[in-house]
Every structure is written in C-alpha cells, then in structure tokens.
Short mmCIF file of C-alpha atoms in Angstrom, two decimals:
data_model
loop_
_atom_site.label_atom_id
_atom_site.label_comp_id
_atom_site.label_asym_id
_atom_site.label_seq_id
_atom_site.Cartn_x
_atom_site.Cartn_y
_atom_site.Cartn_z
CA UNK O 1 32.09 -48.54 -43.22
CA UNK O 2 30.58 -47.19 -46.36
CA UNK O 3 26.92 -48.11 -45.08
CA UNK O 4 27.85 -46.24 -41.99
CA UNK O 5 28.97 -43.22 -43.95
CA UNK O 6 26.03 -43.27 -46.18
CA UNK O 7 23.61 -43.40 -43.12
CA UNK O 8 25.41 -40.50 -41.44
CA UNK O 9 25.36 -38.52 -44.37
CA UNK O 10 21.46 -38.97 -44.68
CA UNK O 11 21.31 -37.76 -41.17
CA UNK O 12 23.05 -34.70 -41.87
CA UNK O 13 20.63 -34.02 -44.71
CA UNK O 14 17.67 -34.06 -42.45
CA UNK O 15 18.93 -32.75 -39.15
CA UNK O 16 18.96 -28.93 -40.00
CA UNK O 17 15.33 -28.99 -40.76
CA UNK O 18 14.82 -30.89 -37.40
CA UNK O 19 16.83 -28.44 -35.46
CA UNK O 20 14.93 -25.57 -36.91
CA UNK O 21 11.77 -27.07 -35.92
CA UNK O 22 12.92 -27.87 -32.37
CA UNK O 23 14.38 -24.53 -31.65
CA UNK O 24 11.19 -22.80 -32.92
CA UNK O 25 9.33 -24.95 -30.53
CA UNK O 26 11.53 -23.86 -27.60
CA UNK O 27 13.46 -27.15 -27.47
CA UNK O 28 17.08 -26.76 -26.66
CA UNK O 29 18.62 -30.08 -27.85
CA UNK O 30 18.93 -32.37 -30.81
CA UNK O 31 19.58 -36.09 -30.98
CA UNK O 32 20.45 -38.58 -33.66
CA UNK O 33 21.63 -42.13 -34.14
CA UNK O 34 25.07 -42.40 -35.62
CA UNK O 35 26.45 -45.85 -36.18
CA UNK O 36 24.67 -47.36 -33.14
CA UNK O 37 25.62 -44.41 -30.79
CA UNK O 38 23.07 -41.92 -29.73
CA UNK O 39 24.60 -38.33 -30.28
CA UNK O 40 22.88 -35.58 -28.40
CA UNK O 41 23.82 -31.83 -28.52
CA UNK O 42 22.67 -28.89 -26.43
CA UNK O 43 22.97 -25.44 -25.53
CA UNK O 44 22.57 -24.23 -21.98
CA UNK O 45 22.92 -21.02 -19.86
CA UNK O 46 23.97 -21.09 -16.22
CA UNK O 47 24.00 -18.10 -13.61
CA UNK O 48 26.28 -19.91 -11.34
CA UNK O 49 29.66 -19.38 -12.42
CA UNK O 50 32.47 -18.50 -10.04
CA UNK O 51 35.10 -18.02 -12.80
CA UNK O 52 33.08 -17.30 -16.22
CA UNK O 53 34.07 -19.80 -19.13
CA UNK O 54 32.65 -20.59 -22.39
CA UNK O 55 32.46 -24.49 -21.74
CA UNK O 56 32.04 -27.37 -23.90
CA UNK O 57 30.82 -30.51 -21.75
CA UNK O 58 31.08 -34.26 -23.21
CA UNK O 59 28.75 -36.43 -21.03
CA UNK O 60 29.31 -40.23 -21.57
CA UNK O 61 26.19 -41.60 -20.15
CA UNK O 62 25.55 -45.29 -19.72
CA UNK O 63 22.66 -46.55 -21.75
CA UNK O 64 21.70 -50.13 -22.04
CA UNK O 65 19.65 -49.46 -24.97
CA UNK O 66 22.46 -48.05 -27.11
CA UNK O 67 24.37 -50.64 -29.49
CA UNK O 68 27.55 -48.94 -27.83
CA UNK O 69 26.42 -49.31 -24.38
CA UNK O 70 26.30 -45.61 -23.91
CA UNK O 71 25.08 -42.29 -25.36
CA UNK O 72 27.34 -39.23 -26.06
CA UNK O 73 25.92 -35.67 -24.85
CA UNK O 74 27.82 -32.72 -25.95
CA UNK O 75 26.71 -29.55 -24.20
CA UNK O 76 27.85 -26.00 -24.83
CA UNK O 77 27.29 -23.76 -21.62
CA UNK O 78 27.86 -20.19 -21.31
CA UNK O 79 27.03 -17.56 -18.51
CA UNK O 80 23.64 -15.87 -18.78
CA UNK O 81 23.77 -12.85 -21.15
CA UNK O 82 27.02 -13.92 -22.87
CA UNK O 83 26.67 -13.95 -26.77
CA UNK O 84 27.51 -17.14 -28.66
CA UNK O 85 30.57 -15.05 -30.01
CA UNK O 86 32.42 -13.98 -27.07
CA UNK O 87 36.20 -13.65 -25.61
CA UNK O 88 35.78 -15.68 -22.68
CA UNK O 89 38.40 -18.35 -21.81
CA UNK O 90 37.32 -21.77 -23.23
CA UNK O 91 37.44 -24.91 -21.42
CA UNK O 92 36.43 -28.61 -22.57
CA UNK O 93 35.22 -31.05 -19.72
CA UNK O 94 34.81 -34.77 -20.13
CA UNK O 95 32.21 -36.70 -17.81
CA UNK O 96 32.95 -40.41 -17.54
CA UNK O 97 31.02 -42.80 -15.46
CA UNK O 98 34.61 -44.53 -14.82
CA UNK O 99 38.06 -44.54 -16.43
CA UNK O 100 37.08 -47.32 -18.81
CA UNK O 101 34.70 -45.36 -20.62
CA UNK O 102 37.30 -43.22 -22.32
CA UNK O 103 38.56 -46.26 -24.21
CA UNK O 104 35.23 -47.32 -25.28
CA UNK O 105 34.40 -43.94 -26.63
CA UNK O 106 37.90 -43.80 -28.57
CA UNK O 107 37.14 -47.25 -29.93
CA UNK O 108 33.92 -46.31 -31.05
CA UNK O 109 35.27 -43.28 -32.98
CA UNK O 110 38.16 -45.33 -34.65
CA UNK O 111 35.78 -47.95 -35.65
CA UNK O 112 32.95 -46.03 -37.10
CA UNK O 113 32.85 -42.10 -36.97
CA UNK O 114 36.25 -41.08 -38.44
CA UNK O 115 34.80 -41.57 -42.11
CA UNK O 116 32.30 -38.99 -40.99
CA UNK O 117 34.60 -36.56 -39.04
CA UNK O 118 37.81 -34.30 -39.99
CA UNK O 119 40.70 -36.62 -39.50
CA UNK O 120 43.13 -33.42 -39.59
CA UNK O 121 44.18 -33.97 -35.98
CA UNK O 122 47.38 -32.37 -34.85
CA UNK O 123 49.91 -35.22 -33.65
CA UNK O 124 51.10 -32.68 -31.03
CA UNK O 125 47.62 -33.12 -29.08
CA UNK O 126 47.17 -35.62 -26.29
CA UNK O 127 44.77 -38.34 -27.09
CA UNK O 128 42.00 -36.65 -25.02
CA UNK O 129 42.21 -33.43 -26.92
CA UNK O 130 42.33 -35.50 -30.18
CA UNK O 131 39.24 -37.05 -29.16
CA UNK O 132 37.41 -33.82 -28.31
CA UNK O 133 38.51 -32.55 -31.68
CA UNK O 134 36.90 -35.49 -33.47
CA UNK O 135 33.68 -35.20 -31.30
CA UNK O 136 33.43 -31.49 -32.18
CA UNK O 137 33.55 -32.26 -35.87
CA UNK O 138 31.02 -34.90 -35.48
CA UNK O 139 28.81 -32.65 -33.46
CA UNK O 140 29.22 -29.93 -36.03
CA UNK O 141 28.03 -32.06 -38.91
CA UNK O 142 25.28 -33.33 -37.17
CA UNK O 143 24.08 -30.10 -35.90
CA UNK O 144 25.25 -27.71 -38.40
CA UNK O 145 27.39 -26.36 -35.66
CA UNK O 146 27.55 -25.42 -32.01
CA UNK O 147 26.08 -21.89 -32.77
CA UNK O 148 23.11 -23.43 -34.53
CA UNK O 149 22.32 -25.52 -31.56
CA UNK O 150 22.58 -22.31 -29.59
CA UNK O 151 19.53 -20.87 -31.24
CA UNK O 152 20.67 -19.37 -34.61
CA UNK O 153 19.03 -22.22 -36.27
CA UNK O 154 15.80 -19.87 -36.42
CA UNK O 155 17.28 -17.94 -39.06
CA UNK O 156 17.43 -21.10 -41.35
CA UNK O 157 13.81 -21.85 -40.79
CA UNK O 158 12.32 -22.35 -44.23
CA UNK O 159 9.23 -20.50 -43.14
CA UNK O 160 11.28 -17.09 -42.91
CA UNK O 161 12.51 -17.75 -46.41
CA UNK O 162 15.60 -15.89 -48.02
CA UNK O 163 14.31 -12.42 -47.29
CA UNK O 164 14.72 -12.08 -43.61
CA UNK O 165 14.66 -9.03 -41.24
CA UNK O 166 17.59 -9.13 -38.65
CA UNK O 167 15.07 -7.51 -36.17
CA UNK O 168 12.88 -10.82 -36.30
CA UNK O 169 15.52 -12.93 -34.75
CA UNK O 170 17.28 -13.11 -31.40
CA UNK O 171 19.80 -10.85 -29.71
CA UNK O 172 22.54 -13.31 -30.09
CA UNK O 173 22.25 -13.22 -33.74
CA UNK O 174 22.30 -9.41 -33.88
CA UNK O 175 25.75 -9.76 -32.26
CA UNK O 176 26.79 -12.28 -34.72
CA UNK O 177 25.61 -9.93 -37.61
CA UNK O 178 27.50 -6.95 -36.35
CA UNK O 179 30.63 -8.83 -35.75
CA UNK O 180 30.61 -10.58 -39.23
CA UNK O 181 29.75 -7.17 -41.05
CA UNK O 182 26.10 -8.09 -42.16
CA UNK O 183 23.62 -5.38 -42.77
CA UNK O 184 22.06 -3.33 -39.93
CA UNK O 185 18.79 -3.96 -38.17
CA UNK O 186 15.72 -3.72 -40.62
CA UNK O 187 17.42 -4.61 -43.63
CA UNK O 188 16.79 -7.53 -45.75
CA UNK O 189 19.57 -10.04 -46.03
CA UNK O 190 19.89 -13.39 -47.91
CA UNK O 191 19.84 -16.69 -46.20
CA UNK O 192 23.16 -17.62 -47.97
CA UNK O 193 24.81 -14.55 -46.42
CA UNK O 194 23.71 -15.47 -43.15
CA UNK O 195 24.82 -19.19 -43.46
CA UNK O 196 28.35 -18.14 -44.41
CA UNK O 197 28.55 -15.72 -41.32
CA UNK O 198 27.49 -18.60 -39.07
CA UNK O 199 30.20 -20.90 -40.56
CA UNK O 200 32.95 -18.25 -40.27
CA UNK O 201 31.74 -17.66 -36.64
CA UNK O 202 31.52 -21.42 -35.87
CA UNK O 203 35.12 -22.12 -37.29
CA UNK O 204 36.45 -19.35 -35.25
CA UNK O 205 34.85 -20.87 -32.05
CA UNK O 206 35.78 -24.35 -32.83
CA UNK O 207 39.32 -23.12 -33.34
CA UNK O 208 39.35 -21.59 -29.91
CA UNK O 209 38.02 -24.59 -28.28
CA UNK O 210 41.01 -26.76 -29.94
CA UNK O 211 43.40 -24.54 -28.18
CA UNK O 212 41.70 -24.57 -24.72
CA UNK O 213 42.11 -26.51 -21.51
CA UNK O 214 40.71 -30.16 -21.62
CA UNK O 215 39.70 -31.59 -18.31
CA UNK O 216 38.80 -35.35 -17.61
CA UNK O 217 36.80 -36.15 -14.74
CA UNK O 218 34.61 -39.09 -13.04
CA UNK O 219 31.33 -37.68 -12.73
CA UNK O 220 29.65 -39.02 -9.44
CA UNK O 221 26.10 -38.85 -10.90
CA UNK O 222 27.06 -41.18 -13.86
CA UNK O 223 29.08 -43.20 -11.48
CA UNK O 224 25.98 -43.94 -9.61
CA UNK O 225 24.06 -44.51 -12.83
CA UNK O 226 26.43 -47.17 -13.97
CA UNK O 227 26.17 -48.83 -10.66
CA UNK O 228 22.42 -48.64 -10.51
CA UNK O 229 21.94 -50.21 -14.29
CA UNK O 230 24.12 -52.86 -13.20
CA UNK O 231 22.32 -53.95 -9.98
CA UNK O 232 19.03 -55.17 -8.70
CA UNK O 233 16.94 -53.57 -5.95
CA UNK O 234 18.15 -56.22 -3.64
CA UNK O 235 21.92 -55.42 -4.30
CA UNK O 236 21.70 -51.58 -4.48
CA UNK O 237 19.08 -49.05 -3.94
CA UNK O 238 20.15 -45.47 -4.80
CA UNK O 239 17.74 -43.84 -2.20
CA UNK O 240 18.56 -46.15 0.55
CA UNK O 241 22.15 -47.18 0.26
CA UNK O 242 25.31 -44.92 0.04
CA UNK O 243 24.85 -43.06 -3.02
CA UNK O 244 27.75 -42.17 -5.29
CA UNK O 245 26.01 -39.14 -6.74
CA UNK O 246 26.48 -37.20 -3.49
CA UNK O 247 30.37 -36.86 -4.23
CA UNK O 248 31.83 -33.72 -5.46
CA UNK O 249 34.10 -32.70 -8.41
CA UNK O 250 37.21 -30.40 -7.01
CA UNK O 251 38.43 -29.68 -10.51
CA UNK O 252 35.16 -27.57 -11.32
CA UNK O 253 34.03 -24.51 -9.62
CA UNK O 254 30.89 -24.71 -7.53
CA UNK O 255 28.05 -27.11 -8.41
CA UNK O 256 27.05 -26.20 -11.86
CA UNK O 257 28.21 -29.44 -13.14
CA UNK O 258 25.45 -31.20 -11.08
CA UNK O 259 22.71 -29.09 -12.85
CA UNK O 260 24.26 -29.72 -16.25
CA UNK O 261 24.68 -33.59 -15.57
CA UNK O 262 20.95 -33.94 -14.49
CA UNK O 263 19.81 -32.13 -17.59
CA UNK O 264 22.02 -34.32 -19.80
CA UNK O 265 20.51 -37.44 -18.18
CA UNK O 266 16.93 -35.81 -18.62
CA UNK O 267 17.70 -35.49 -22.52
CA UNK O 268 19.07 -39.24 -22.68
CA UNK O 269 16.42 -41.01 -20.28
CA UNK O 270 13.43 -38.63 -20.24
CA UNK O 271 11.39 -40.63 -22.81
CA UNK O 272 12.42 -44.00 -21.45
CA UNK O 273 11.55 -42.84 -17.76
CA UNK O 274 8.19 -41.89 -18.89
CA UNK O 275 7.45 -45.21 -20.73
CA UNK O 276 7.21 -48.13 -18.49
CA UNK O 277 7.27 -50.61 -21.23
CA UNK O 278 11.00 -49.40 -21.80
CA UNK O 279 12.30 -50.00 -18.28
CA UNK O 280 13.20 -53.60 -18.39
CA UNK O 281 15.24 -53.47 -21.55
CA UNK O 282 16.88 -50.26 -20.25
CA UNK O 283 17.81 -52.28 -17.08
CA UNK O 284 15.78 -49.67 -14.86
CA UNK O 285 14.35 -51.34 -11.88
CA UNK O 286 11.60 -49.74 -9.49
CA UNK O 287 14.56 -48.55 -7.14
CA UNK O 288 16.00 -46.73 -10.34
CA UNK O 289 12.89 -45.24 -11.15
CA UNK O 290 12.48 -43.75 -7.69
CA UNK O 291 15.92 -42.27 -7.96
CA UNK O 292 15.01 -40.81 -11.36
CA UNK O 293 11.83 -39.43 -9.77
CA UNK O 294 14.01 -37.16 -7.42
CA UNK O 295 16.53 -36.30 -10.27
CA UNK O 296 13.80 -35.31 -12.89
CA UNK O 297 11.21 -33.60 -10.72
CA UNK O 298 12.07 -30.11 -12.13
CA UNK O 299 11.82 -31.31 -15.68
CA UNK O 300 8.22 -32.59 -15.25
CA UNK O 301 6.76 -29.32 -14.33
#
C-alpha cells in the first residue's frame, strides 16, 4: 500500500505540468496510471441539452490491457458558453457495461486508492454517492481539479511565469477572477493568488456535486464493447449481428450520452486502435476494429 501511495504521489508531482502542456496544445484530456488502473479526465461542451445541467460522468470502460480489467474515465460536461463556475443544477452519472462493474470499481478503491483520496465520506450517503465522492477526490488530486482540466491550467503554464495578465487567458478564467475578487483585466496578478482562487472555486464546485443527484445506468455502447472483447468473429460481429450499442438510456435526456461515450472510448482506445501490434493483447479482433472504424471516424479527421 505504501508503494502504491508513493507512486500516486509521484504522479501528482508531474501531472500539473503535463496538463498545462496538453491544454496549451488544445488537448482536452489527461491520463495517468494509478495502482494499475488507467484514470482519464476530460472536460466537454455540448449544445444538445434538453434540460441544462452541469454534469459529471463516470465511464467504467472494459480494457483488457489494464491490470484492473477496465479504465475509469471521468468527464465533466457543460452546455456551450456556460462558465465553469455556474448555478446550474449538478448531476453525476455512472456508466457501467453491466451491473457487476460497480462492485469491481468499489473493490479497486477500497484496496488501493483510499490512501490517496479523502476518506471523510459521510455515512449518510449511499454507496454509489460515496463511490462518486472518492473518485472525485482521486480525480481532483490527479488533475489539480475539475476546473483545471476545463482549461484553467493555462494560467499555471510556467512559460507565463508569476506575472500574468488576465487578458491573456480564457473567458472562463475571467469569470472566475471576477467571482473570487481578483484584480481587473490588464493588471498583473501572482500565480499563487490565481492558484488559491482556483482551489476555492474547485472546493465550491466539488461541494455542489456531493449534494447532487447521482444516476447509475448500464450504457449500451459499453455493454456492446464488453461483449465484443469477450467473443471472436465467429461468435459475434458488432456490425453484422444484433448490436447492443443501438439501445437507449431513458434516464438521460436526448442522445448526448452517445457522443460523450464515444469520446470517452476514443480517449481510452484511440492509441490502441491505431497500433495494430496492440490489438491481440487488447482482445480486439478484425470485427471489433471494423466497429471501431464506424465509432471513431469523426476523431480521425
């Protein structure tokens, strides 16, 4: 356990620079390996809300190359043009391939990650809510917070230095500055002041999410992925046989979940998909790659 903690602690020491680099290059997600589990975090926008929420999605994605047998992708999703600090109702959504993965995820957190996350979980919360709180704590430590992944990391870029002009950063940051009392546009502010404001804002958002609605759903696309990874071409072809991924999720409004799920799968499988030498170990047959061709076509442009 101590070795796990030290390894995780080391990941935190390097991740802030990694996030800064990725955000500056226009990449919208970060990824780390923690105790054998691949943990990915991203920030997304959507214009297909029927009822607007500030959402946190937790995708548990089957992955044969992971020691745990799955990857955890956390994803915060906001409507277009809504700032990271907002008054929208919050919602957390767990996406499982089947009902058994919840227990596997909980077992991983109990065995390995609790030394690395906050354990001050309220006993009044349900097990699913407690699980979400622990994941958010892990997610926050690995990424320096949901807001950072949302694009605010740019202000920590070492190339900018301690003297930083607000006008040089994104509109979302300006809203954050105004809300937390930092100096107006054009004035110099210290990186420590910015960092404190981000931490205060992050704590406020995390608190709102702990008090939000938590949904648990079986995601049809992840359900199909689980089937595909455990069958060969003779047993099941996702494009020729009945495909579970065409199902719906009545608990969620519209089809936004489908776009977010495909994006999460791309973040997990994109490099594997493009590297044919990894297909066999990942349990990807030619029929699975053909299915991926249809899922990932928009990400290859």
